[in-house]
Every structure is written in structure tokens, then in C-alpha cells.
Short mmCIF file of C-alpha atoms and ligand atoms in Angstrom, two decimals:
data_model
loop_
_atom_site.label_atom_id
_atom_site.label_comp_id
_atom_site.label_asym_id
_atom_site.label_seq_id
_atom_site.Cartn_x
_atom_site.Cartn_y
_atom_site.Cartn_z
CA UNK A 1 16.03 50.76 39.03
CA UNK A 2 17.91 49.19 35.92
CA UNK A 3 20.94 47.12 36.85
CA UNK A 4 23.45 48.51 34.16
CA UNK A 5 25.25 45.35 32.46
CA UNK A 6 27.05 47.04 30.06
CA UNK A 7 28.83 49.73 32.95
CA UNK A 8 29.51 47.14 35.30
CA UNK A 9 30.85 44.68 32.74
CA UNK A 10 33.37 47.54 31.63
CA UNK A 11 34.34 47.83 34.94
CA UNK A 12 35.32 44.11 34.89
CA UNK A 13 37.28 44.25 31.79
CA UNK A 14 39.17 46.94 32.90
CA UNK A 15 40.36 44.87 35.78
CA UNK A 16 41.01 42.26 33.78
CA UNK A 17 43.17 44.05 31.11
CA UNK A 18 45.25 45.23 34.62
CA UNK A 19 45.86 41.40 35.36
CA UNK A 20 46.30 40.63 31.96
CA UNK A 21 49.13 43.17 31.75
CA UNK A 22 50.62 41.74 35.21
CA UNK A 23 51.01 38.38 33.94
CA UNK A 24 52.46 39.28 31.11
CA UNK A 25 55.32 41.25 32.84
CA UNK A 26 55.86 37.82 34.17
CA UNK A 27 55.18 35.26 31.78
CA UNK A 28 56.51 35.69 28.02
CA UNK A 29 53.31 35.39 26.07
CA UNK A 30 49.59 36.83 26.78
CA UNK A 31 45.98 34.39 27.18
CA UNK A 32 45.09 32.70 24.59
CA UNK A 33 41.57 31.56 24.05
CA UNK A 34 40.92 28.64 21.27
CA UNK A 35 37.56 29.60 19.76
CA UNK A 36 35.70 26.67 17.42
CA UNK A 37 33.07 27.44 15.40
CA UNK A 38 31.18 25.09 13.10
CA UNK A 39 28.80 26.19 10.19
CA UNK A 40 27.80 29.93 9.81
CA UNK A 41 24.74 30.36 11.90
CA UNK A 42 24.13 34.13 12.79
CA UNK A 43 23.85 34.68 15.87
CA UNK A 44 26.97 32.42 17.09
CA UNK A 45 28.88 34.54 14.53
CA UNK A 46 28.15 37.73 16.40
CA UNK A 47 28.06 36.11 19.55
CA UNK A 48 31.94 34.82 18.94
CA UNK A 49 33.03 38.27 17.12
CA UNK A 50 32.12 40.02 20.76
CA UNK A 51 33.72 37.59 22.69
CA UNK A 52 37.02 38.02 20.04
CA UNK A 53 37.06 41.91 20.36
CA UNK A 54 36.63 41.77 23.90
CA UNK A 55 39.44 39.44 24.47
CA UNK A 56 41.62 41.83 22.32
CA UNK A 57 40.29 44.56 24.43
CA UNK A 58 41.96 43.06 27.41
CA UNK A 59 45.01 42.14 25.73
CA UNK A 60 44.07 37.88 25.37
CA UNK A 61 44.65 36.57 22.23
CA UNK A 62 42.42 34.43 19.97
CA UNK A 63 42.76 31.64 17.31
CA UNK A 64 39.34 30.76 15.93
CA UNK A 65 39.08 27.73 14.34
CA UNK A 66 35.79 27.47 11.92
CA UNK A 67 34.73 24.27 9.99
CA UNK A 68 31.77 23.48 7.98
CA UNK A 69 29.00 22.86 8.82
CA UNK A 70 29.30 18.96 7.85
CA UNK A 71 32.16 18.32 9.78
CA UNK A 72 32.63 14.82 11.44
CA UNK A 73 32.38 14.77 14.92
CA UNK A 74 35.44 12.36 15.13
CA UNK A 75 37.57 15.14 13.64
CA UNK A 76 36.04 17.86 15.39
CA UNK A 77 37.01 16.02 18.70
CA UNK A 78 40.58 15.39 17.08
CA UNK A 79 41.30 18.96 16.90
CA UNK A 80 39.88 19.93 20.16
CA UNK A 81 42.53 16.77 21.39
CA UNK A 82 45.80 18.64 19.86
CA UNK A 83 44.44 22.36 21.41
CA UNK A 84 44.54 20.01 24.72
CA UNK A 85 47.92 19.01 24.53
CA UNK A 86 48.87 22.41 23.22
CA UNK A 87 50.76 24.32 26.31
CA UNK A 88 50.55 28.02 23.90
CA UNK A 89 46.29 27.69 23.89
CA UNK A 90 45.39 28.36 27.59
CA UNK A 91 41.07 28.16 26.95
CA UNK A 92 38.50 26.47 24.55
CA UNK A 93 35.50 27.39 23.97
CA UNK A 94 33.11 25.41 21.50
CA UNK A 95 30.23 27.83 20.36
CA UNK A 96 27.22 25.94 20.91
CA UNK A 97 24.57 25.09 19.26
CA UNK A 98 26.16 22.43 17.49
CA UNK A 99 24.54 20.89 14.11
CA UNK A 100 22.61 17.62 15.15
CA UNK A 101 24.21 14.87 14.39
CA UNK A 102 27.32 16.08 16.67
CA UNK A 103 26.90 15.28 19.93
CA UNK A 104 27.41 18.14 22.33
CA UNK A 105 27.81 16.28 25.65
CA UNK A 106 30.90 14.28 23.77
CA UNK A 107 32.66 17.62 22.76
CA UNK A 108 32.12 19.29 26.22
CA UNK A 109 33.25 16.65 27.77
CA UNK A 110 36.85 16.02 25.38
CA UNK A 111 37.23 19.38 26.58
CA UNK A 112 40.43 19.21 29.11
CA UNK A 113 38.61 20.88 32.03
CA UNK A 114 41.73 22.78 33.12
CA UNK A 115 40.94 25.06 29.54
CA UNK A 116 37.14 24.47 29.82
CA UNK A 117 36.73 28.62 30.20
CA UNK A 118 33.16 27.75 29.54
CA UNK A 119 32.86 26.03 32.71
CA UNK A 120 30.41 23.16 30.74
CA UNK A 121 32.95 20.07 31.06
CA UNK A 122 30.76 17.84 33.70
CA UNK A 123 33.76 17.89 35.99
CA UNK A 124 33.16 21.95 36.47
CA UNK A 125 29.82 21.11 36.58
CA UNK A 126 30.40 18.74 39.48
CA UNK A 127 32.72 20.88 41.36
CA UNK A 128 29.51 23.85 41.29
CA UNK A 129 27.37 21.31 42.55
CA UNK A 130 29.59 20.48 45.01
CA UNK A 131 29.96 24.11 46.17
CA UNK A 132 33.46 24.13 45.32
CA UNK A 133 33.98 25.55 41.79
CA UNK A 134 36.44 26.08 39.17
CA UNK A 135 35.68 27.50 36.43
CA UNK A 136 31.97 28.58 36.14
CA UNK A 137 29.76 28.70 33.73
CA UNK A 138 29.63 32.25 32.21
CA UNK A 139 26.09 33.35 31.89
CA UNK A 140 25.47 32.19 35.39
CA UNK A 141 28.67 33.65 36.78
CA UNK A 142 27.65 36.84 35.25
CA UNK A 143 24.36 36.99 36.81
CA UNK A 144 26.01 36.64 40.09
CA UNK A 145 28.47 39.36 39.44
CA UNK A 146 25.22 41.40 38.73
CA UNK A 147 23.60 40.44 41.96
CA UNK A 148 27.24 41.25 43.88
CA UNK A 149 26.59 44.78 41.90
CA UNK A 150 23.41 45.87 43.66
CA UNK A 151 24.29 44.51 47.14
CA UNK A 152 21.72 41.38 47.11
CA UNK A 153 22.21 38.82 49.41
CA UNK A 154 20.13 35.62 48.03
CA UNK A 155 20.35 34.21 51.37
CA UNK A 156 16.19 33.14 52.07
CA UNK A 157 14.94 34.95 49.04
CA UNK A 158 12.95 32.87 47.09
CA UNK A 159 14.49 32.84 43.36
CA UNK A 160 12.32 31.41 40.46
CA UNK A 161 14.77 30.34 37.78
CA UNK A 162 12.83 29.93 34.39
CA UNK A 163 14.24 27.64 31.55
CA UNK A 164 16.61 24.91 32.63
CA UNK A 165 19.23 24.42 30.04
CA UNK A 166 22.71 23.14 30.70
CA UNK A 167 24.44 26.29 30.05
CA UNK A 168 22.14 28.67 31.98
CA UNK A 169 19.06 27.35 33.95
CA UNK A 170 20.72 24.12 35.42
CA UNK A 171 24.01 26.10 36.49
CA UNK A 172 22.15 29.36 37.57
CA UNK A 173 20.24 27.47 39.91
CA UNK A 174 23.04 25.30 41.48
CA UNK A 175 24.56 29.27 41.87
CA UNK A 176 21.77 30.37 43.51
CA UNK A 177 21.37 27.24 45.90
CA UNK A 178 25.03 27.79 47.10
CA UNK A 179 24.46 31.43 47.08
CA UNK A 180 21.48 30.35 49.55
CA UNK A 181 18.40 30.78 48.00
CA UNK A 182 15.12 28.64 47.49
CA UNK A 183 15.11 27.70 44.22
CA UNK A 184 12.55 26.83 42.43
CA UNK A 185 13.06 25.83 38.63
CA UNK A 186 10.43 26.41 35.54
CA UNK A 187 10.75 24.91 32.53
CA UNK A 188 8.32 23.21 29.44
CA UNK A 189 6.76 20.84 31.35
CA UNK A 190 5.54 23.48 34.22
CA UNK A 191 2.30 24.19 34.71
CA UNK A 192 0.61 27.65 35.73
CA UNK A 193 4.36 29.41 35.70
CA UNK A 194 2.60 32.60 36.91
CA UNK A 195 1.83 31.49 40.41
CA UNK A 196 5.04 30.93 40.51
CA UNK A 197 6.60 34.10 39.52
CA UNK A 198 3.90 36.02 41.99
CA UNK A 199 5.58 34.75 44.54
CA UNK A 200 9.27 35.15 43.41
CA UNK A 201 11.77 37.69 45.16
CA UNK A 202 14.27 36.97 42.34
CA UNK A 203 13.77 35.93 38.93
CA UNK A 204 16.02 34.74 36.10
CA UNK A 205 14.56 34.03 33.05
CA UNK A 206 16.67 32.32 30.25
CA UNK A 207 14.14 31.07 27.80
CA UNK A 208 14.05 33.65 24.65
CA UNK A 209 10.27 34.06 24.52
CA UNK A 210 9.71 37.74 24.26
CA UNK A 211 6.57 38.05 26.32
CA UNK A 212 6.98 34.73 28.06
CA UNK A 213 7.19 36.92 31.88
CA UNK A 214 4.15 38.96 32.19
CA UNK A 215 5.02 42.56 34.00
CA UNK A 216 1.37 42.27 35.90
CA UNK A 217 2.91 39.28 37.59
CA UNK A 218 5.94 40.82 39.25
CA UNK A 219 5.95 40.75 42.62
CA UNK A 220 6.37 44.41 43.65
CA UNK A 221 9.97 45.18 44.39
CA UNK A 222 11.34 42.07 43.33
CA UNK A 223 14.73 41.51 41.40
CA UNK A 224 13.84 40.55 37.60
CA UNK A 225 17.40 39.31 35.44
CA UNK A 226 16.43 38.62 32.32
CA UNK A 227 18.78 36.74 30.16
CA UNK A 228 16.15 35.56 27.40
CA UNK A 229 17.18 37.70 24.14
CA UNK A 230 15.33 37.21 20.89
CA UNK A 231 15.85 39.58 17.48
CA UNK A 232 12.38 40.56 16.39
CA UNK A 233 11.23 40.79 12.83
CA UNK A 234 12.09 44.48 13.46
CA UNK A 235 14.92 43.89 14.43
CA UNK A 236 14.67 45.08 18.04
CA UNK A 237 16.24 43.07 20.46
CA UNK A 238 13.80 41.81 23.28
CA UNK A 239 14.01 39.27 26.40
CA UNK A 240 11.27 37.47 28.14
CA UNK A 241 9.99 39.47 30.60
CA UNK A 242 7.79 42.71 29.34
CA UNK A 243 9.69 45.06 29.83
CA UNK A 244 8.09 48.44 31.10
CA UNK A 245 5.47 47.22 32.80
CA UNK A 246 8.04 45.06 34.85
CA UNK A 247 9.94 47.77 35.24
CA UNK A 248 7.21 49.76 37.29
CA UNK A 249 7.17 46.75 39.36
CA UNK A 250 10.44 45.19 39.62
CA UNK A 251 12.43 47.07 42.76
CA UNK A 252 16.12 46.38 40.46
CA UNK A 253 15.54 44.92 36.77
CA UNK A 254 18.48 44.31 33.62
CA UNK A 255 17.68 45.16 30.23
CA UNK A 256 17.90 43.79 26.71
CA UNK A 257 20.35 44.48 25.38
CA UNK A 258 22.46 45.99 27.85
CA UNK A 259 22.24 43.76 30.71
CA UNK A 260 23.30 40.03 30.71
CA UNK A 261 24.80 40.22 27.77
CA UNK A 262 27.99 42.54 28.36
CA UNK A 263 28.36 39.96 31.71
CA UNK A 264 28.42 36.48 30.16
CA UNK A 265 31.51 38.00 27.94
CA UNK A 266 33.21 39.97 30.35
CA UNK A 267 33.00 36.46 32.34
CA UNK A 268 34.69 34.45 29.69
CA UNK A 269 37.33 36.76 30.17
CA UNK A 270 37.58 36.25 33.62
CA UNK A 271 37.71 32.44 32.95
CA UNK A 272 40.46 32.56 30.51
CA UNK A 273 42.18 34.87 33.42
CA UNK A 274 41.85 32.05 35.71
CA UNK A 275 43.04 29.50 33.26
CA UNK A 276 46.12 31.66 32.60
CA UNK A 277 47.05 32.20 35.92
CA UNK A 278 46.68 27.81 36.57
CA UNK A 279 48.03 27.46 33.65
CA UNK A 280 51.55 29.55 35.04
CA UNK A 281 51.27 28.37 38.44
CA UNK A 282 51.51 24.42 37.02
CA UNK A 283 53.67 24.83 34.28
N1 GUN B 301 25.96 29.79 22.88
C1 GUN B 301 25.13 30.58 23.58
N2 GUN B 301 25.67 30.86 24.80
C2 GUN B 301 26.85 30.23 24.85
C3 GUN B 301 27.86 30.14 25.86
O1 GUN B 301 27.79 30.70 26.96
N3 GUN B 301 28.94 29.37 25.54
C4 GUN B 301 29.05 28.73 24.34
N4 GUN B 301 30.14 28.01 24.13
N5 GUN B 301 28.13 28.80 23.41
C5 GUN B 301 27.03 29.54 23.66
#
């Protein structure tokens, strides 16, 4: 069966816009999310256009900040500082990547973590790892939501987790482990990754290496999330995993586009929610 991102997300966001439209009856001004964007790469362009029309979907507001791509990281991190101190911006979100010779860990981290709606500031970090979040990291968060969705209890499943980046392999394992899983993490360095899939009753794959997740190698009736999305010379949109062949195996798989994607957005929105609602409760 195909686990419906983009139906279930809506479902979130029209929650959301309720809350949204609460607070507002009690506070004077709506959400706003600080968006920074530096240099024009593609896909970051899209990716922070959704996450603008979304937020004005659900009635937050945006400011996007974009600088070239040769900005100094000093200044970068200056203007990040002022949106800190800045009690009208409530989130800020840094669209990674980041050109080289600015160092991402250093912006994440000037990041106040009471507006990190990205959930990437080490402190959130910490607090996942600790089993006692704040905010979480979106893409992660999402998958969990999606989980939630089809009634799946991780608790003894064995979830394979392939790719280990900080924004989604790292966190979506610590998400699983709490969520009580056995995790077991692939990345480069992995050898014979298909032994390990066989045996997975969950997978998340967050690579984007169309192909990388054979369908022969599904376990059958196993739970395949695929957040790996790569534009083809084509143009299609594909993830990892092969899709139909997958499919015939999988008992509940997401697809690209149309599954993670709708999630990780519709959980930024949820984080800039969160950071509203602290944000009215301190002040
Ligand atoms: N680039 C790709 N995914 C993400 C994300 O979840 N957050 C940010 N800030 N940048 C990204």
C-alpha cells in the first residue's frame, strides 16, 4: 500500500493554519519564519519557495534573506546574530548546503536554539539524543508522523536506516531508537548493504541514488520510506529504492514525489508553531 505524504501532510497544515489562527486571536502579530539563503543553487531555491508558500498557506509569515554566493561567513553569522535578538522573527532556518568555505556546524550552531525550527542547533540535537526533544529535526519528524499515519509501532522491528547525514540519517535513527527500534545504520563505508536490507522490517533511505535499494531485496511486507529524491536527466523525479518492484514487496511504501517531501515542510511548520507558542508563553 502507498503511504500518501502529500494527503496526510495537508491534513497537518490544516491543523496548523487552526492554531495559527488561535494564536493570533491572542497575540497581535502571526509566525514569522527568517529564511537565509546564500547563492542561487536550484534545488534550495525550490526547496525554500515550498516551504514560503506553505507558511503563507497557514497564515506564518516569511522574510527571506538571500546573499551571494561569496558572502563572508563572519557577516553571514552577524545577521543571523540581529534575527536572534529580534523578538518580531520567531524561526530561522539556514538552507543548507552552504558554499565551502562557510562552515555549516558554526552557522547551526549561532543559531539561538529557541528559533532553531530546523531542529539542527547541537543543543536540539542533544535533547533527541537524550529522549527529551525540542524542536526536531524536520525530515526525521516527518517520517515519524508518517509511521504515526499507518499505525506502526517501531517497538522490536528492526529498522535499517541508509545514509547518515546530520540532517536526516543521524537524527532519523536517534528517532527510531527512542521510538524503540533496532537500528542499524548504512552509510559509504558499509559493506554488502543488501544483507542488510533482507533482513530489515523498516527502511529509510536518505541517500539520493536512484537505484541505490534494489526491490528484489525487500523483505516481503516490510515498511520502505524513501526520502532519497534525485531529478533525472528527464526530468522525472526518483528516490533510492526501485520503485515498483518494491512496491510488490513492500507491505506499506512512500513515493517520490509525493511522500517525504510534503512531510519535512508541513514539519517546519509545525516547528515554527512550537516556536511561536514558546516564544508567547516567555515573552
Ligand atoms: N536542505 C535540504 N534539506 C534541508 C532541511 O531540512 N533544512 C535545511 N535548512 N536545509 C535543507
Amino acid at each position: 500500500m502507498i503511504i500518501d505524504g502529500k494527503k496526510i501532510a495537508e491534513s497537518f497544515r490544516a491543523k496548523i493554519a487552526a492554531e495559527v489562527e488561535e494564536l493570533n486571536k491572542i497575540y497581535e502579530r502571526p509566525p514569522l519564519l527568517a529564511v537565509l539563503m546564500v547563492g542561487h543553487d536550484s534545488a534550495s531555491e525550490v526547496y525554500v519557495q515550498r516551504k514560503r508558500e506553505a507558511c503563507a498557506e497557514v497564515g506564518i509569515e516569511t522574510r527571506q534573506y538571500s546573499f551571494p554566493l561569496s558572502i563572508k561567513q563572519v557577516d553571514l553569522l552577524h545577521v543571523i546574530d540581529l534575527l536572534n535578538q529580534d523578538e518580531s522573527v520567531d524561526g530561522i532556518l539556514v538552507q543548507l548546503p552552504l558554499p565551502c568555505h562557510i562552515n555549516v556546524n558554526n552557522v547551526l550552531e549561532c543559531i539561538v536554539p529557541q528559533k532553531d525550527v530546523d531542529g539542527l542547533h547541537p543543543y536540539n540535537l542533544g535533547r533527541l539524543a537524550q529522549r527529551h526533544p525540542s524542536f526536531r529535526p524536520c525530515t526525521p519528524q516527518g517520517v515519524m508522523a508518517l509511521l504515526e499515519s499507518i499505525d506502526y509501532h517501531c517497538q522490536g522491528v528492526h529498522a535499517v536506516v541508509v545514509g547518515c547525514s546530520n540532517i536526516v540519517g543521524q537524527p532519523m535513527a536517534l528517532e527510531l531508537l527512542s521510538a524503540g527500534a533496532t537500528v542499524t545504520v548504512c552509510h559509504s563505508h558499509t559493506r554488502k548493504i543488501q544483507s542488510y536490507i533482507e533482513m530489515a522490517d523498516l527502511i529509510v533511505s536518505a541517500v539520493g541514488k536512484p537505484g541505490l535499494i534494489k526491490g528484489a531485496w525487500i523483505k516481503k511486507g516490510a515498511v520502505v520510506i524513501d526520502v532519497g529524491i534525485t531529478r533525472l536527466p528527464s526530468g522525472k523525479l526518483v528516490g533510492d529504492v526501485e520503485f515498483l518492484p518494491a512496491a510488490k514487496r513492500a507491505g506499506w511504501i512512500t513515493p517520490v514525489p509525493g511522500g517525504v517531501g510534503p512531510m519535512t515542510v508541513a514539519m517546519l511548520l509545525e516547528n515554527v508553531l512550537l516556536a511561536a507558542k514558546c516564544r508567547s508563553v516567555c515573552s
